[in-house]
Amino acid sequence: MSAEKKNEEIDTQTRLLGSLATLGPVGKKLPAPGTWGALAGTLFYWIAFQATGINTPETSLQFVIWALLLAVVAVPVCEAGEKLLGRTDPGEVNFDEFAVMPICFSGLGDVIAAAGSDAHYWLLAGFVLFRLFDIAKPLGIRELQRLKGGWGVVADDFAAAALTCVCLWCGHFALEKFF
């Protein structure tokens, strides 16, 4: 394969992954692209995990594998977005927010299902807490952005999602104990 053909192929791959990194036009056309990415990720969680029952104690290993795989896939996708846009962790790249949203609800599938028609409150709480932690970057989360390439783009969001999950679990235990 000629060098020109190889460069053309790499450019095509970068453009395709870069488009995925911005969730197509979502990251490029809408204000607050990280918020829209997280909202899309919350909807994805609901459809792919909650509605299918892949977030219960019986399916916890399956859930963890899929959620971590999605986060790991986000690394090269977000790195391609950086290359395409020519900037480090550009705001338009929102696949990182999308990919880590299931982690916010890790192990809470039965809790959310038991809420019935109030399940949306759990999703809303996860969404709001995640955005708060993603923007404020408390507890050293900001330092994770220093990792190279796509790892830095995804790691801070992964940490914000894990912190969100801890808060949701604390909320669940508080509700069980006091209400």
Coordinates of C-alpha atoms in Angstrom, one line a residue:
M1 CA 0.0 0.0 0.0
S2 CA 1.4 3.4 -1.0
A3 CA 2.1 6.0 1.7
E4 CA -0.5 8.3 0.2
K5 CA -3.2 5.6 0.2
K6 CA -2.3 4.8 3.8
N7 CA -2.5 8.5 4.9
E8 CA -5.9 8.8 3.1
E9 CA -7.2 5.7 4.9
I10 CA -6.0 7.0 8.3
D11 CA -7.6 10.4 7.5
T12 CA -10.9 8.6 6.7
Q13 CA -10.7 6.7 10.0
T14 CA -9.9 9.8 11.9
R15 CA -12.8 11.7 10.3
L16 CA -15.3 8.8 11.1
L17 CA -14.1 8.5 14.7
G18 CA -14.0 12.3 15.0
S19 CA -17.6 12.4 13.9
L20 CA -18.5 9.8 16.5
A21 CA -16.5 11.8 19.1
T22 CA -18.8 14.8 18.6
L23 CA -21.9 12.6 18.3
G24 CA -22.3 13.9 14.8
P25 CA -23.8 17.4 14.8
V26 CA -24.6 17.3 18.5
G27 CA -21.2 18.4 19.6
K28 CA -20.7 20.9 16.7
K29 CA -24.1 22.5 16.4
L30 CA -25.7 22.7 19.9
P31 CA -24.6 24.8 22.8
A32 CA -23.2 23.0 25.9
P33 CA -22.2 19.9 24.0
G34 CA -21.1 18.1 27.1
T35 CA -24.6 18.4 28.6
W36 CA -26.1 17.1 25.4
G37 CA -23.6 14.2 25.3
A38 CA -24.5 13.3 28.9
L39 CA -28.2 13.5 28.1
A40 CA -27.7 11.2 25.2
G41 CA -25.7 8.9 27.4
T42 CA -28.5 8.8 30.0
L43 CA -31.0 7.9 27.3
F44 CA -28.6 5.3 26.0
Y45 CA -28.3 3.9 29.6
W46 CA -32.1 3.7 29.8
I47 CA -32.6 1.9 26.5
A48 CA -29.5 -0.4 26.5
F49 CA -29.2 -1.3 30.2
Q50 CA -32.3 -0.4 32.2
A51 CA -34.9 -1.5 29.8
T52 CA -33.1 -4.7 29.0
G53 CA -32.4 -5.6 32.7
I54 CA -28.7 -5.5 32.3
N55 CA -28.0 -3.7 35.6
T56 CA -29.3 -6.1 38.3
P57 CA -27.4 -8.1 40.8
E58 CA -27.8 -11.1 38.6
T59 CA -26.3 -9.3 35.6
S60 CA -23.8 -7.1 37.4
L61 CA -20.7 -8.7 35.7
Q62 CA -22.3 -8.3 32.3
F63 CA -23.1 -4.7 33.1
V64 CA -19.6 -3.9 34.3
I65 CA -18.0 -5.5 31.2
W66 CA -20.2 -3.5 28.8
A67 CA -19.9 -0.2 30.8
L68 CA -16.1 -0.5 31.0
L69 CA -15.8 -1.6 27.4
L70 CA -17.8 1.5 26.3
A71 CA -15.5 3.7 28.4
V72 CA -12.4 2.1 26.9
V73 CA -13.7 2.5 23.4
A74 CA -14.2 6.2 24.1
V75 CA -10.5 6.7 24.5
P76 CA -9.5 6.3 20.8
V77 CA -12.7 7.9 19.7
C78 CA -12.1 11.0 21.7
E79 CA -8.4 11.1 20.7
A80 CA -9.5 11.1 17.1
G81 CA -11.8 14.0 17.9
E82 CA -8.8 15.9 19.4
K83 CA -6.8 15.2 16.2
L84 CA -9.6 16.2 13.9
L85 CA -10.3 19.5 15.8
G86 CA -6.6 20.2 16.5
R87 CA -7.1 20.9 20.2
T88 CA -6.7 19.1 23.5
D89 CA -10.0 18.0 25.0
P90 CA -12.2 20.3 22.9
G91 CA -15.7 21.0 24.2
E92 CA -17.2 19.7 20.9
V93 CA -16.0 16.2 21.8
N94 CA -18.8 14.8 23.9
F95 CA -18.5 11.0 23.4
D96 CA -16.7 10.9 26.7
E97 CA -19.8 12.1 28.6
F98 CA -22.0 9.8 26.5
A99 CA -19.8 6.7 27.1
V100 CA -19.5 7.0 30.9
M101 CA -23.1 7.8 31.8
P102 CA -24.0 4.1 32.5
I103 CA -21.3 4.0 35.2
C104 CA -23.3 6.6 37.1
F105 CA -26.1 4.0 37.6
S106 CA -23.9 1.0 38.2
G107 CA -25.7 -1.5 40.4
L108 CA -28.8 0.7 40.7
G109 CA -30.9 -1.1 38.1
D110 CA -33.2 -2.7 40.6
V111 CA -33.5 0.5 42.6
I112 CA -34.5 2.5 39.5
A113 CA -36.9 -0.3 38.4
A114 CA -38.5 -0.3 41.9
A115 CA -39.1 3.4 41.6
G116 CA -41.7 2.6 38.9
S117 CA -43.1 5.8 37.5
D118 CA -40.6 7.8 39.6
A119 CA -37.6 6.2 37.9
H120 CA -37.0 9.4 36.0
Y121 CA -36.0 11.1 39.3
W122 CA -33.0 8.7 39.6
L123 CA -32.0 9.4 36.0
L124 CA -32.4 13.1 36.5
A125 CA -30.3 13.0 39.8
G126 CA -27.6 11.0 38.0
F127 CA -27.5 13.4 35.1
V128 CA -27.4 16.5 37.3
L129 CA -24.8 15.1 39.7
F130 CA -22.6 14.0 36.8
R131 CA -22.7 17.3 35.1
L132 CA -22.0 19.1 38.4
F133 CA -18.9 16.9 39.0
D134 CA -17.9 17.0 35.4
I135 CA -17.9 20.8 35.4
A136 CA -16.5 21.4 38.9
K137 CA -14.0 18.5 38.8
P138 CA -13.7 18.2 42.6
L139 CA -11.4 15.8 44.5
G140 CA -8.5 15.8 42.1
I141 CA -10.7 14.9 39.0
R142 CA -9.2 17.9 37.2
E143 CA -5.7 16.3 37.5
L144 CA -6.9 13.3 35.4
Q145 CA -7.1 15.5 32.3
R146 CA -3.3 15.6 32.3
L147 CA -3.2 12.1 31.0
K148 CA -2.1 11.8 27.4
G149 CA -4.5 11.7 24.5
G150 CA -7.9 10.2 24.8
W151 CA -7.1 8.9 28.2
G152 CA -7.1 12.4 29.6
V153 CA -10.4 13.2 27.8
V154 CA -12.2 10.1 29.3
A155 CA -10.6 9.7 32.7
D156 CA -12.0 12.8 34.3
D157 CA -15.5 11.9 33.1
F158 CA -15.0 8.4 34.3
A159 CA -14.1 9.7 37.7
A160 CA -17.1 12.1 37.7
A161 CA -19.4 9.2 36.8
A162 CA -17.9 7.0 39.6
L163 CA -18.4 9.9 42.1
T164 CA -22.0 10.3 40.9
C165 CA -22.6 6.6 41.4
V166 CA -21.3 6.8 45.0
C167 CA -23.7 9.8 45.6
L168 CA -26.6 7.9 44.2
W169 CA -25.9 4.9 46.3
C170 CA -25.7 7.2 49.4
G171 CA -29.0 8.7 48.4
H172 CA -30.5 5.3 48.1
F173 CA -29.3 4.2 51.5
A174 CA -30.5 7.5 53.1
L175 CA -33.9 7.0 51.5
E176 CA -34.2 3.4 52.7
K177 CA -33.1 4.4 56.3
F178 CA -35.1 7.6 56.8
F179 CA -38.1 7.3 54.5

